[in-house]
Amino acid sequence: MKQPLHPLLIAFAVVVFFFLVAPLVIILGAAVSDTTFLTFPPRGISGRWFVKVFEMAAFRRTIVTSLQIAFLATGFALLIGLPAAYALNRFRIQLPHWLSTVFVLPILVPEIVLGFSLLKSVQVAADLPVFSTLVIGHTLIVLPYAVRVISASLSAFDFSMEEAAVSLGSPPLKTFFTIVLPNVRSAVIAAFILAFITSINDVSVSLFLTGPGVSTLPIQILAHVEQFFDPVIASVSVLLMLLTVGVMAVVELTLGLTFLAK
Amino acid sequence: MLKRFAGWLMSTPATLLVVLLLIVPVAATIATTFGDPRGPFAPYVDFFTSSFRRAVLWRTVEIASITTVIALFVGFLTAFVVSRAPGRLKSILIIAAVFPLLTGVVVRSFAWLIILGKNGILNNFLLWLGVTEKPLTMLYTEGSVIVAMVYLFVPLMILTLVGVLEGIPDDLLQASASLGATPSATFRQVVFPLAVPGLIVGAVLVFTGSFTSYATPQLLGGERQMVMGTLLYQRAMVAFDWQGASTVAAIMVVVTVAVVLGMTRIARRLNPMST
């Protein structure tokens, strides 16, 4: 039998969850307000600020760029992160211990420092185009998700299953796709989602790497807020939240949301 | 032999990416601060003799520390309630914490711009209540940055701690109660010590996250409340002082690494489950 919680503790938690959810409700309200300035509660209901988002070329362009970068960076990170996670678990004894530490480093380095360093050493010194440097930067910040999430799942995988398949004559690559991959499927989906969301929302790395004509959505939002204080930003924010809701629905359907709390 | 080779082959692309495009560029940034023509420590002398930059560093440490302490307190108590909640309610509460976490930093900071502004919700509410005669200035203060940072990091703290608290066996709490401990004594003497490693992980995440943040202090603090992140940007992209920017970057890396390594050591020593 569980001990009942103190009523004050429950009241405290209620206040905290109100504090967590209220600002998001306020954005939603401000986005549908039929006014030219940001206000809550909304005065009148209108969808015109959502239309306005898509009428503005800067937002249209950066939404497309952000999606492209997120898909490319997440794809690259999984493409090189999955074999690395596999190697780290399958050949744990053969590989040096420090190798797994390499993949923790991107978390230790502040993102803003990485962004600035990439600008200096890669974009300017190596004269790489803006878009490519953005993809590189985003791949670096999402790689730890790919490696660590998949690695955690692989550490529970029984590699004798794989050996059994190989000893029965299955070729190594086919074994990987039919035996190993299905067993870590949920980890791959989770890694993809975490990486995608991280990339879409990134500010600190993109900040230094965006250049003339090429920008990402969060950077465009920051630039817009500095000049205007209209409901357009609230509408873009709602669109980003809808994307998050969509992603969470996918997680719920495939893994169950409590997965994320682990 | 073949296995060793296969292992290397599969981990090489990811390793190369991190080494060549993360370690080398960041090391180069730090190295340039020691290659100053005026002497190896000249940029650091510049930084620490400028009272403005010293104030920025101090303000950043202050904001990050206050945010961490509040997030620890709020996150721990809330996570405890969540971890004891019945099944269905617990999933809803976890979703309520995950959703803000997956919503971007810019969006979540922007919300506080609407709330704390001169004509913002909070000011309108206070005017309506009659608490104040004219709107208060809440934006562009240290307090507004801290409030938004706490908002940013509390979900992270809750999710980190719910996992830890759920790992504490119910038997221990029952044993404590049956031996005569009051609920609050159980909380202080059983739950809290067992949660310490999780609290340290959460503290490290929140401190490093708020110490290196850019978007939140930029939106809610502006020029008036400059922190290390906004100073780095201002030096690099507004003043084009790359040496100064590199120095700020190097100090940020040193503080982050020191906090992570220091706290991990403390965590190892304090973990009651180890030995």
Coordinates of C-alpha atoms in Angstrom, one line a residue:
Chain A
M1 CA 0.0 0.0 0.0
K2 CA 1.3 3.4 -0.9
Q3 CA 1.4 6.2 1.6
P4 CA -1.0 9.0 0.8
L5 CA 0.7 12.2 -0.4
H6 CA 0.5 15.3 1.7
P7 CA -2.3 17.6 0.3
L8 CA 0.2 20.6 0.2
L9 CA 2.5 18.6 -2.0
I10 CA -0.3 17.8 -4.4
A11 CA -1.3 21.4 -4.5
F12 CA 2.3 22.4 -5.2
A13 CA 2.4 19.9 -8.1
V14 CA -0.9 21.3 -9.5
V15 CA 0.6 24.8 -9.5
V16 CA 3.7 23.6 -11.2
F17 CA 1.8 21.9 -14.0
F18 CA -0.3 25.0 -14.4
F19 CA 2.9 27.0 -14.8
L20 CA 4.2 24.5 -17.4
V21 CA 1.0 24.5 -19.5
A22 CA -0.3 28.0 -19.2
P23 CA 2.3 29.8 -21.4
L24 CA 1.6 27.4 -24.3
V25 CA -2.1 28.1 -24.0
I26 CA -1.4 31.8 -24.0
I27 CA 0.6 31.4 -27.3
L28 CA -2.4 29.6 -28.8
G29 CA -4.8 32.3 -27.7
A30 CA -2.5 35.1 -29.0
A31 CA -2.2 33.3 -32.3
V32 CA -5.9 33.3 -33.0
S33 CA -6.5 36.9 -31.8
D34 CA -8.1 39.2 -34.4
T35 CA -5.8 42.1 -33.5
T36 CA -2.6 43.5 -34.9
F37 CA -0.8 43.2 -31.6
L38 CA -0.1 40.3 -29.3
T39 CA -2.8 40.0 -26.7
F40 CA -4.3 37.4 -24.4
P41 CA -7.2 36.5 -23.9
P42 CA -7.7 36.8 -27.7
R43 CA -10.1 39.5 -28.9
G44 CA -12.1 37.9 -31.7
I45 CA -11.1 34.7 -33.4
S46 CA -9.2 34.8 -36.7
G47 CA -7.0 32.6 -38.7
R48 CA -5.5 35.4 -40.6
W49 CA -2.1 35.3 -38.8
F50 CA -1.7 31.7 -39.9
V51 CA -2.3 32.7 -43.5
K52 CA 0.1 35.6 -43.0
V53 CA 2.9 33.2 -42.0
F54 CA 2.7 31.5 -45.4
E55 CA 2.4 34.8 -47.2
M56 CA 5.7 35.9 -45.9
A57 CA 8.5 34.6 -48.1
A58 CA 11.0 34.7 -45.2
F59 CA 8.9 32.2 -43.2
R60 CA 8.1 30.0 -46.2
R61 CA 11.8 29.7 -47.1
T62 CA 13.0 29.1 -43.6
I63 CA 10.4 26.5 -42.9
V64 CA 11.5 24.5 -46.0
T65 CA 15.2 25.0 -45.1
S66 CA 14.6 23.9 -41.5
L67 CA 12.8 20.7 -42.6
Q68 CA 15.5 19.9 -45.2
I69 CA 18.3 20.3 -42.6
A70 CA 16.4 18.3 -40.0
F71 CA 15.8 15.4 -42.4
L72 CA 19.4 15.4 -43.8
A73 CA 21.1 15.8 -40.4
T74 CA 18.9 13.1 -38.7
G75 CA 19.5 10.8 -41.7
F76 CA 23.3 11.2 -41.7
A77 CA 23.4 10.9 -37.9
L78 CA 21.5 7.6 -38.1
L79 CA 23.5 6.4 -41.0
I80 CA 26.8 6.7 -39.2
G81 CA 25.5 6.5 -35.7
L82 CA 23.8 3.1 -36.1
P83 CA 27.0 1.2 -37.2
A84 CA 28.9 3.0 -34.5
A85 CA 26.4 2.0 -31.8
Y86 CA 26.5 -1.6 -33.2
A87 CA 30.3 -1.7 -33.2
L88 CA 30.5 -0.3 -29.6
N89 CA 28.3 -3.1 -28.3
R90 CA 29.2 -6.0 -30.6
F91 CA 33.0 -5.5 -30.4
R92 CA 33.0 -4.0 -26.9
I93 CA 36.0 -6.1 -25.9
Q94 CA 38.0 -5.5 -29.1
L95 CA 37.6 -1.7 -29.2
P96 CA 39.3 0.7 -26.8
H97 CA 37.3 2.1 -23.9
W98 CA 37.8 5.8 -24.9
L99 CA 35.9 5.3 -28.2
S100 CA 32.5 5.5 -26.5
T101 CA 33.6 8.7 -24.7
V102 CA 34.1 10.3 -28.1
F103 CA 30.3 10.3 -28.7
V104 CA 29.7 12.0 -25.3
L105 CA 31.9 15.0 -26.3
P106 CA 29.3 16.8 -28.4
I107 CA 27.2 17.1 -25.2
L108 CA 30.1 18.4 -23.2
V109 CA 30.9 21.2 -25.7
P110 CA 28.4 24.1 -25.4
E111 CA 26.4 24.3 -28.7
I112 CA 27.1 28.0 -29.1
V113 CA 30.8 27.3 -28.9
L114 CA 30.5 24.6 -31.5
G115 CA 28.5 27.0 -33.8
F116 CA 31.2 29.7 -33.5
S117 CA 34.0 27.2 -34.0
L118 CA 32.3 25.8 -37.1
L119 CA 31.9 29.3 -38.5
K120 CA 35.6 30.0 -38.0
S121 CA 37.2 26.7 -39.0
V122 CA 34.7 25.2 -41.5
Q123 CA 32.6 27.9 -43.1
V124 CA 35.1 30.7 -43.4
A125 CA 38.5 28.8 -43.4
A126 CA 37.3 25.9 -45.6
D127 CA 34.9 28.2 -47.6
L128 CA 32.0 25.8 -47.3
P129 CA 28.5 26.9 -48.4
V130 CA 26.1 28.0 -45.6
F131 CA 23.7 25.1 -46.2
S132 CA 26.3 22.4 -45.9
T133 CA 27.8 23.8 -42.7
L134 CA 24.3 23.9 -41.2
V135 CA 23.8 20.3 -42.0
I136 CA 27.2 19.4 -40.5
G137 CA 26.5 21.4 -37.4
H138 CA 23.1 19.8 -36.9
T139 CA 24.5 16.3 -37.6
L140 CA 27.0 16.8 -34.8
I141 CA 24.5 17.9 -32.2
V142 CA 22.0 15.1 -33.0
L143 CA 24.6 12.3 -33.4
P144 CA 24.8 11.6 -29.6
Y145 CA 21.1 10.9 -29.6
A146 CA 21.5 8.3 -32.4
V147 CA 24.5 6.6 -30.8
R148 CA 23.4 6.7 -27.2
V149 CA 19.7 5.8 -27.6
I150 CA 20.5 2.9 -30.0
S151 CA 23.5 1.8 -28.0
A152 CA 21.4 1.6 -24.8
S153 CA 18.9 -0.7 -26.7
L154 CA 21.7 -2.8 -28.2
S155 CA 23.3 -3.3 -24.8
A156 CA 20.2 -5.4 -23.9
F157 CA 20.4 -7.3 -27.2
D158 CA 21.6 -11.0 -27.0
F159 CA 24.2 -11.2 -29.7
S160 CA 24.2 -15.0 -29.6
M161 CA 20.9 -14.7 -31.6
E162 CA 23.0 -13.1 -34.4
E163 CA 25.7 -15.8 -34.1
A164 CA 23.1 -18.5 -34.3
A165 CA 21.8 -17.0 -37.6
V166 CA 25.3 -16.7 -39.0
S167 CA 26.3 -20.2 -38.0
L168 CA 23.2 -21.4 -39.8
G169 CA 24.4 -19.8 -43.0
S170 CA 22.8 -16.4 -43.0
P171 CA 25.1 -13.7 -44.6
P172 CA 26.2 -11.0 -42.1
L173 CA 24.4 -8.1 -43.7
K174 CA 21.1 -10.0 -44.1
T175 CA 21.5 -11.1 -40.4
F176 CA 21.8 -7.5 -39.4
F177 CA 18.7 -6.4 -41.2
T178 CA 16.5 -9.5 -40.2
I179 CA 17.8 -10.2 -36.7
V180 CA 19.5 -7.2 -35.1
L181 CA 17.6 -4.2 -36.6
P182 CA 14.0 -5.5 -35.8
N183 CA 15.1 -5.9 -32.2
V184 CA 16.2 -2.2 -31.8
R185 CA 13.5 -0.8 -34.0
S186 CA 11.9 1.3 -31.2
A187 CA 15.2 2.8 -30.3
V188 CA 15.9 3.8 -33.9
I189 CA 12.4 5.5 -34.0
A190 CA 13.1 7.2 -30.7
A191 CA 16.5 8.4 -31.9
F192 CA 15.0 9.7 -35.1
I193 CA 12.4 11.7 -33.3
L194 CA 14.7 13.2 -30.6
A195 CA 17.2 14.1 -33.3
F196 CA 14.6 15.6 -35.6
I197 CA 13.0 17.7 -32.9
T198 CA 16.4 18.9 -31.6
S199 CA 17.4 19.9 -35.1
I200 CA 14.1 21.7 -35.9
N201 CA 14.3 23.7 -32.7
D202 CA 18.1 24.5 -32.7
V203 CA 19.2 28.0 -32.2
S204 CA 22.7 28.0 -30.7
V205 CA 24.5 26.2 -33.5
S206 CA 22.5 27.7 -36.4
L207 CA 23.0 31.2 -35.0
F208 CA 26.5 31.6 -36.4
L209 CA 26.1 29.5 -39.5
T210 CA 23.1 31.1 -41.2
G211 CA 24.2 33.4 -44.0
P212 CA 22.8 35.6 -46.7
G213 CA 19.6 34.0 -48.0
V214 CA 19.9 30.8 -46.0
S215 CA 18.4 30.8 -42.5
T216 CA 16.5 28.4 -40.3
L217 CA 13.0 28.9 -38.8
P218 CA 14.1 29.6 -35.1
I219 CA 16.7 32.1 -36.3
Q220 CA 14.0 33.8 -38.5
I221 CA 11.6 33.9 -35.5
L222 CA 14.3 35.6 -33.4
A223 CA 15.0 38.1 -36.1
H224 CA 11.3 38.9 -36.5
V225 CA 10.7 39.3 -32.8
E226 CA 13.4 41.9 -32.5
Q227 CA 11.5 44.1 -35.0
F228 CA 7.8 43.3 -34.7
F229 CA 5.6 42.3 -31.9
D230 CA 2.7 40.9 -33.9
P231 CA 0.7 37.6 -33.7
V232 CA 2.7 36.1 -36.6
I233 CA 5.2 34.7 -34.2
A234 CA 2.5 33.2 -32.1
S235 CA 1.1 31.5 -35.2
V236 CA 4.5 30.1 -36.2
S237 CA 4.9 28.9 -32.7
V238 CA 1.5 27.1 -32.8
L239 CA 2.6 25.5 -36.1
L240 CA 5.8 24.3 -34.4
M241 CA 3.7 23.0 -31.5
L242 CA 1.4 21.1 -33.9
L243 CA 4.6 19.5 -35.4
T244 CA 5.5 18.4 -31.8
V245 CA 2.0 17.1 -31.3
G246 CA 2.3 15.1 -34.5
V247 CA 5.6 13.7 -33.4
M248 CA 4.2 12.8 -30.0
A249 CA 1.3 11.0 -31.7
V250 CA 3.8 8.9 -33.7
V251 CA 5.7 8.1 -30.5
E252 CA 2.4 7.2 -28.7
L253 CA 1.3 4.9 -31.5
T254 CA 4.7 3.1 -31.9
L255 CA 6.3 3.1 -28.4
G256 CA 4.0 4.6 -25.8
L257 CA 4.9 8.0 -24.5
T258 CA 6.2 6.9 -21.1
F259 CA 9.1 5.6 -23.2
L260 CA 10.4 9.1 -23.2
A261 CA 10.6 9.3 -19.5
K262 CA 13.1 6.5 -19.3
Chain B
M1 CA 41.9 -9.7 -35.7
L2 CA 39.1 -9.5 -38.2
K3 CA 36.6 -8.6 -35.5
R4 CA 38.8 -5.7 -34.3
F5 CA 39.0 -4.5 -37.9
A6 CA 35.2 -4.7 -38.4
G7 CA 34.6 -2.8 -35.2
W8 CA 36.9 0.0 -36.2
L9 CA 35.5 0.1 -39.7
M10 CA 31.9 0.6 -38.5
S11 CA 32.7 3.2 -35.8
T12 CA 35.2 5.2 -38.0
P13 CA 32.7 7.5 -39.9
A14 CA 31.1 8.7 -36.7
T15 CA 34.4 9.0 -34.9
L16 CA 36.0 10.9 -37.8
L17 CA 33.0 13.3 -37.9
V18 CA 33.3 14.1 -34.2
V19 CA 37.1 14.4 -34.2
L20 CA 37.5 16.5 -37.4
L21 CA 34.4 18.7 -37.2
L22 CA 33.9 19.0 -33.5
I23 CA 37.1 18.4 -31.5
V24 CA 39.5 20.0 -34.0
P25 CA 37.5 23.2 -34.6
V26 CA 36.7 23.7 -30.9
A27 CA 40.4 23.0 -30.0
A28 CA 41.4 25.5 -32.6
T29 CA 39.1 28.2 -31.1
I30 CA 40.7 27.6 -27.7
A31 CA 44.2 27.5 -29.1
T32 CA 43.9 30.8 -30.9
T33 CA 43.4 32.5 -27.5
F34 CA 46.9 31.3 -26.4
G35 CA 48.4 32.4 -29.8
D36 CA 47.9 36.1 -29.2
P37 CA 50.9 38.2 -30.5
R38 CA 50.9 40.1 -27.2
G39 CA 51.5 37.0 -25.1
P40 CA 49.7 33.7 -24.4
F41 CA 47.4 35.1 -21.7
A42 CA 46.7 38.5 -23.1
P43 CA 43.1 37.8 -24.2
Y44 CA 42.3 36.5 -20.7
V45 CA 43.9 39.6 -19.1
D46 CA 41.7 41.7 -21.4
F47 CA 38.6 39.7 -20.3
F48 CA 39.3 39.8 -16.6
T49 CA 40.4 43.4 -16.4
S50 CA 37.2 44.6 -18.1
S51 CA 34.7 45.2 -15.4
F52 CA 31.9 44.8 -17.9
R53 CA 33.0 41.3 -19.0
R54 CA 33.6 40.3 -15.4
A55 CA 30.1 41.4 -14.6
V56 CA 28.7 39.4 -17.6
L57 CA 30.5 36.2 -16.3
W58 CA 29.3 36.8 -12.8
R59 CA 25.7 37.5 -14.0
T60 CA 25.7 34.3 -16.0
V61 CA 27.0 32.2 -13.1
E62 CA 24.4 33.8 -10.9
I63 CA 21.5 33.2 -13.3
A64 CA 22.5 29.6 -13.9
S65 CA 22.9 28.9 -10.2
I66 CA 19.6 30.5 -9.1
T67 CA 17.9 28.6 -12.0
T68 CA 19.5 25.3 -10.9
V69 CA 18.5 25.7 -7.3
I70 CA 14.9 26.6 -8.1
A71 CA 14.6 23.9 -10.8
L72 CA 16.0 21.3 -8.3
F73 CA 13.5 22.2 -5.6
V74 CA 10.4 22.5 -7.9
G75 CA 11.5 19.5 -10.0
F76 CA 12.1 17.2 -7.1
L77 CA 8.8 17.8 -5.3
T78 CA 6.8 17.6 -8.5
A79 CA 8.6 14.5 -9.7
F80 CA 7.9 12.9 -6.3
V81 CA 4.2 13.5 -6.8
V82 CA 4.3 12.3 -10.4
S83 CA 6.1 9.1 -9.4
R84 CA 3.5 8.3 -6.8
A85 CA 0.5 9.1 -9.1
P86 CA -1.8 6.3 -10.2
G87 CA -1.0 4.8 -13.7
R88 CA -3.3 6.8 -16.0
L89 CA -2.8 10.2 -14.3
K90 CA 1.0 9.5 -14.3
S91 CA 1.1 9.2 -18.1
I92 CA -0.9 12.4 -18.5
L93 CA 1.5 14.2 -16.2
I94 CA 4.5 12.9 -18.0
I95 CA 3.0 14.0 -21.3
A96 CA 2.4 17.5 -19.8
A97 CA 6.1 17.6 -18.9
V98 CA 7.4 16.1 -22.2
F99 CA 5.4 18.4 -24.4
P100 CA 7.0 21.7 -23.3
L101 CA 10.4 19.9 -23.5
L102 CA 9.8 19.1 -27.2
T103 CA 8.6 22.6 -27.9
G104 CA 11.5 24.8 -28.9
V105 CA 13.5 27.2 -26.7
V106 CA 12.5 30.1 -28.9
V107 CA 8.8 29.4 -28.6
R108 CA 8.9 28.8 -24.9
S109 CA 10.9 32.0 -24.3
F110 CA 8.6 34.0 -26.6
A111 CA 5.6 33.0 -24.4
W112 CA 7.2 34.9 -21.5
L113 CA 7.6 37.9 -23.7
I114 CA 3.8 38.0 -24.0
I115 CA 3.3 37.4 -20.2
L116 CA 5.9 39.8 -18.8
G117 CA 5.7 42.7 -21.3
K118 CA 4.6 46.3 -20.4
N119 CA 1.2 45.6 -21.8
G120 CA 1.5 41.9 -21.0
I121 CA -0.9 39.6 -19.2
L122 CA 0.7 39.8 -15.8
N123 CA 0.8 43.6 -15.9
N124 CA -2.9 43.8 -17.0
F125 CA -3.8 41.4 -14.2
L126 CA -1.9 43.4 -11.6
L127 CA -3.6 46.6 -12.8
W128 CA -7.0 45.0 -12.7
L129 CA -6.3 43.7 -9.2
G130 CA -5.2 47.2 -8.2
V131 CA -1.9 46.0 -6.8
T132 CA -0.1 48.6 -8.9
E133 CA -1.0 51.9 -10.4
K134 CA 1.1 51.8 -13.5
P135 CA 2.6 48.8 -15.4
L136 CA 5.8 47.4 -13.9
T137 CA 9.0 46.9 -15.9
M138 CA 9.5 43.2 -15.7
L139 CA 11.2 42.5 -19.1
Y140 CA 14.9 42.9 -19.5
T141 CA 15.6 42.2 -15.9
E142 CA 17.6 39.4 -14.4
G143 CA 14.4 38.1 -12.8
S144 CA 12.6 37.8 -16.2
V145 CA 15.5 35.7 -17.6
I146 CA 15.5 33.5 -14.5
V147 CA 11.7 32.9 -14.7
A148 CA 11.9 31.9 -18.3
M149 CA 15.0 29.7 -17.6
V150 CA 13.2 27.9 -14.8
Y151 CA 10.3 27.3 -17.1
L152 CA 12.7 26.0 -19.7
F153 CA 14.4 23.5 -17.4
V154 CA 11.8 22.3 -14.9
P155 CA 10.4 19.7 -17.3
L156 CA 13.9 18.3 -17.9
M157 CA 14.4 18.1 -14.1
I158 CA 11.0 16.4 -13.6
L159 CA 11.6 13.7 -16.3
T160 CA 15.2 13.1 -15.0
L161 CA 13.9 12.6 -11.4
V162 CA 10.7 10.6 -12.1
G163 CA 12.9 7.9 -13.6
V164 CA 15.2 7.9 -10.5
L165 CA 12.3 8.1 -8.0
E166 CA 10.4 5.2 -9.7
G167 CA 13.6 3.1 -9.2
I168 CA 13.2 3.4 -5.4
P169 CA 11.5 0.2 -4.3
D170 CA 8.2 0.7 -2.5
D171 CA 9.4 -1.8 0.1
L172 CA 11.9 0.7 1.4
L173 CA 9.2 3.3 2.0
Q174 CA 6.9 0.7 3.7
A175 CA 9.8 -0.5 5.8
S176 CA 10.5 3.1 6.9
A177 CA 6.9 3.7 7.7
S178 CA 6.5 0.5 9.6
L179 CA 9.5 1.3 11.7
G180 CA 7.7 4.4 12.8
A181 CA 9.0 7.2 10.5
T182 CA 6.6 9.9 9.7
P183 CA 6.0 10.5 5.9
S184 CA 8.2 13.6 6.0
A185 CA 10.9 11.8 7.9
T186 CA 10.8 9.0 5.2
F187 CA 11.0 11.7 2.5
R188 CA 14.0 13.3 4.1
Q189 CA 15.9 10.2 5.3
V190 CA 15.0 7.6 2.7
V191 CA 13.8 9.2 -0.6
F192 CA 16.1 12.2 -0.6
P193 CA 19.4 10.3 -0.1
L194 CA 18.5 7.8 -2.8
A195 CA 17.6 10.5 -5.2
V196 CA 20.9 12.4 -4.8
P197 CA 22.6 10.9 -7.8
G198 CA 19.6 11.9 -10.0
L199 CA 19.5 15.4 -8.4
I200 CA 23.2 15.8 -9.4
V201 CA 22.6 14.7 -13.0
G202 CA 19.7 17.1 -13.2
A203 CA 21.7 19.9 -11.6
V204 CA 24.5 19.4 -14.1
L205 CA 22.1 19.4 -17.1
V206 CA 20.3 22.6 -15.9
F207 CA 23.4 24.5 -14.9
T208 CA 25.4 23.8 -18.1
G209 CA 22.2 24.4 -20.1
S210 CA 21.4 27.8 -18.6
F211 CA 25.1 28.8 -18.4
T212 CA 25.5 28.4 -22.2
S213 CA 22.0 29.5 -23.3
Y214 CA 21.5 32.2 -25.9
A215 CA 17.9 32.5 -27.1
T216 CA 16.3 33.1 -23.6
P217 CA 18.7 35.7 -22.3
Q218 CA 18.6 37.4 -25.7
L219 CA 14.8 37.6 -25.8
L220 CA 14.1 38.4 -22.2
G221 CA 17.3 40.1 -21.0
G222 CA 18.4 41.9 -24.2
E223 CA 21.5 44.1 -24.2
R224 CA 20.9 45.1 -20.6
Q225 CA 21.3 41.6 -19.1
M226 CA 24.1 40.3 -21.3
V227 CA 25.3 36.8 -20.4
M228 CA 28.2 34.7 -21.8
G229 CA 26.1 33.4 -24.7
T230 CA 24.9 36.8 -25.9
L231 CA 28.4 38.3 -25.2
L232 CA 30.0 35.6 -27.5
Y233 CA 27.5 36.4 -30.2
Q234 CA 28.0 40.2 -29.8
R235 CA 31.8 39.9 -29.9
A236 CA 31.8 37.6 -32.9
M237 CA 29.0 39.0 -35.1
V238 CA 28.5 42.6 -34.1
A239 CA 32.0 43.7 -33.0
F240 CA 33.9 41.2 -35.3
D241 CA 36.3 40.7 -32.4
W242 CA 37.0 37.0 -33.0
Q243 CA 39.8 36.9 -30.5
G244 CA 37.5 38.2 -27.8
A245 CA 34.7 35.8 -28.9
S246 CA 37.2 32.9 -28.8
T247 CA 38.1 33.9 -25.2
V248 CA 34.5 33.9 -24.1
A249 CA 34.1 30.5 -25.9
A250 CA 37.1 29.0 -24.1
I251 CA 35.9 30.2 -20.7
M252 CA 32.5 28.7 -21.4
V253 CA 34.1 25.3 -22.3
V254 CA 36.3 25.4 -19.1
V255 CA 33.3 26.1 -16.8
T256 CA 31.1 23.5 -18.5
V257 CA 33.8 20.8 -18.3
A258 CA 34.7 21.7 -14.7
V259 CA 31.1 21.5 -13.6
V260 CA 30.5 18.2 -15.3
L261 CA 33.6 16.5 -14.1
G262 CA 33.3 18.0 -10.6
M263 CA 29.7 17.0 -10.1
T264 CA 30.3 13.5 -11.5
R265 CA 33.0 13.0 -8.9
I266 CA 30.7 14.2 -6.1
A267 CA 27.9 11.9 -7.5
R268 CA 30.2 8.9 -7.3
R269 CA 31.1 9.6 -3.7
L270 CA 27.6 10.3 -2.6
N271 CA 25.8 7.4 -4.3
P272 CA 24.4 5.3 -1.4
M273 CA 23.7 2.4 -3.7
S274 CA 27.4 2.1 -4.7
T275 CA 30.2 0.3 -2.7

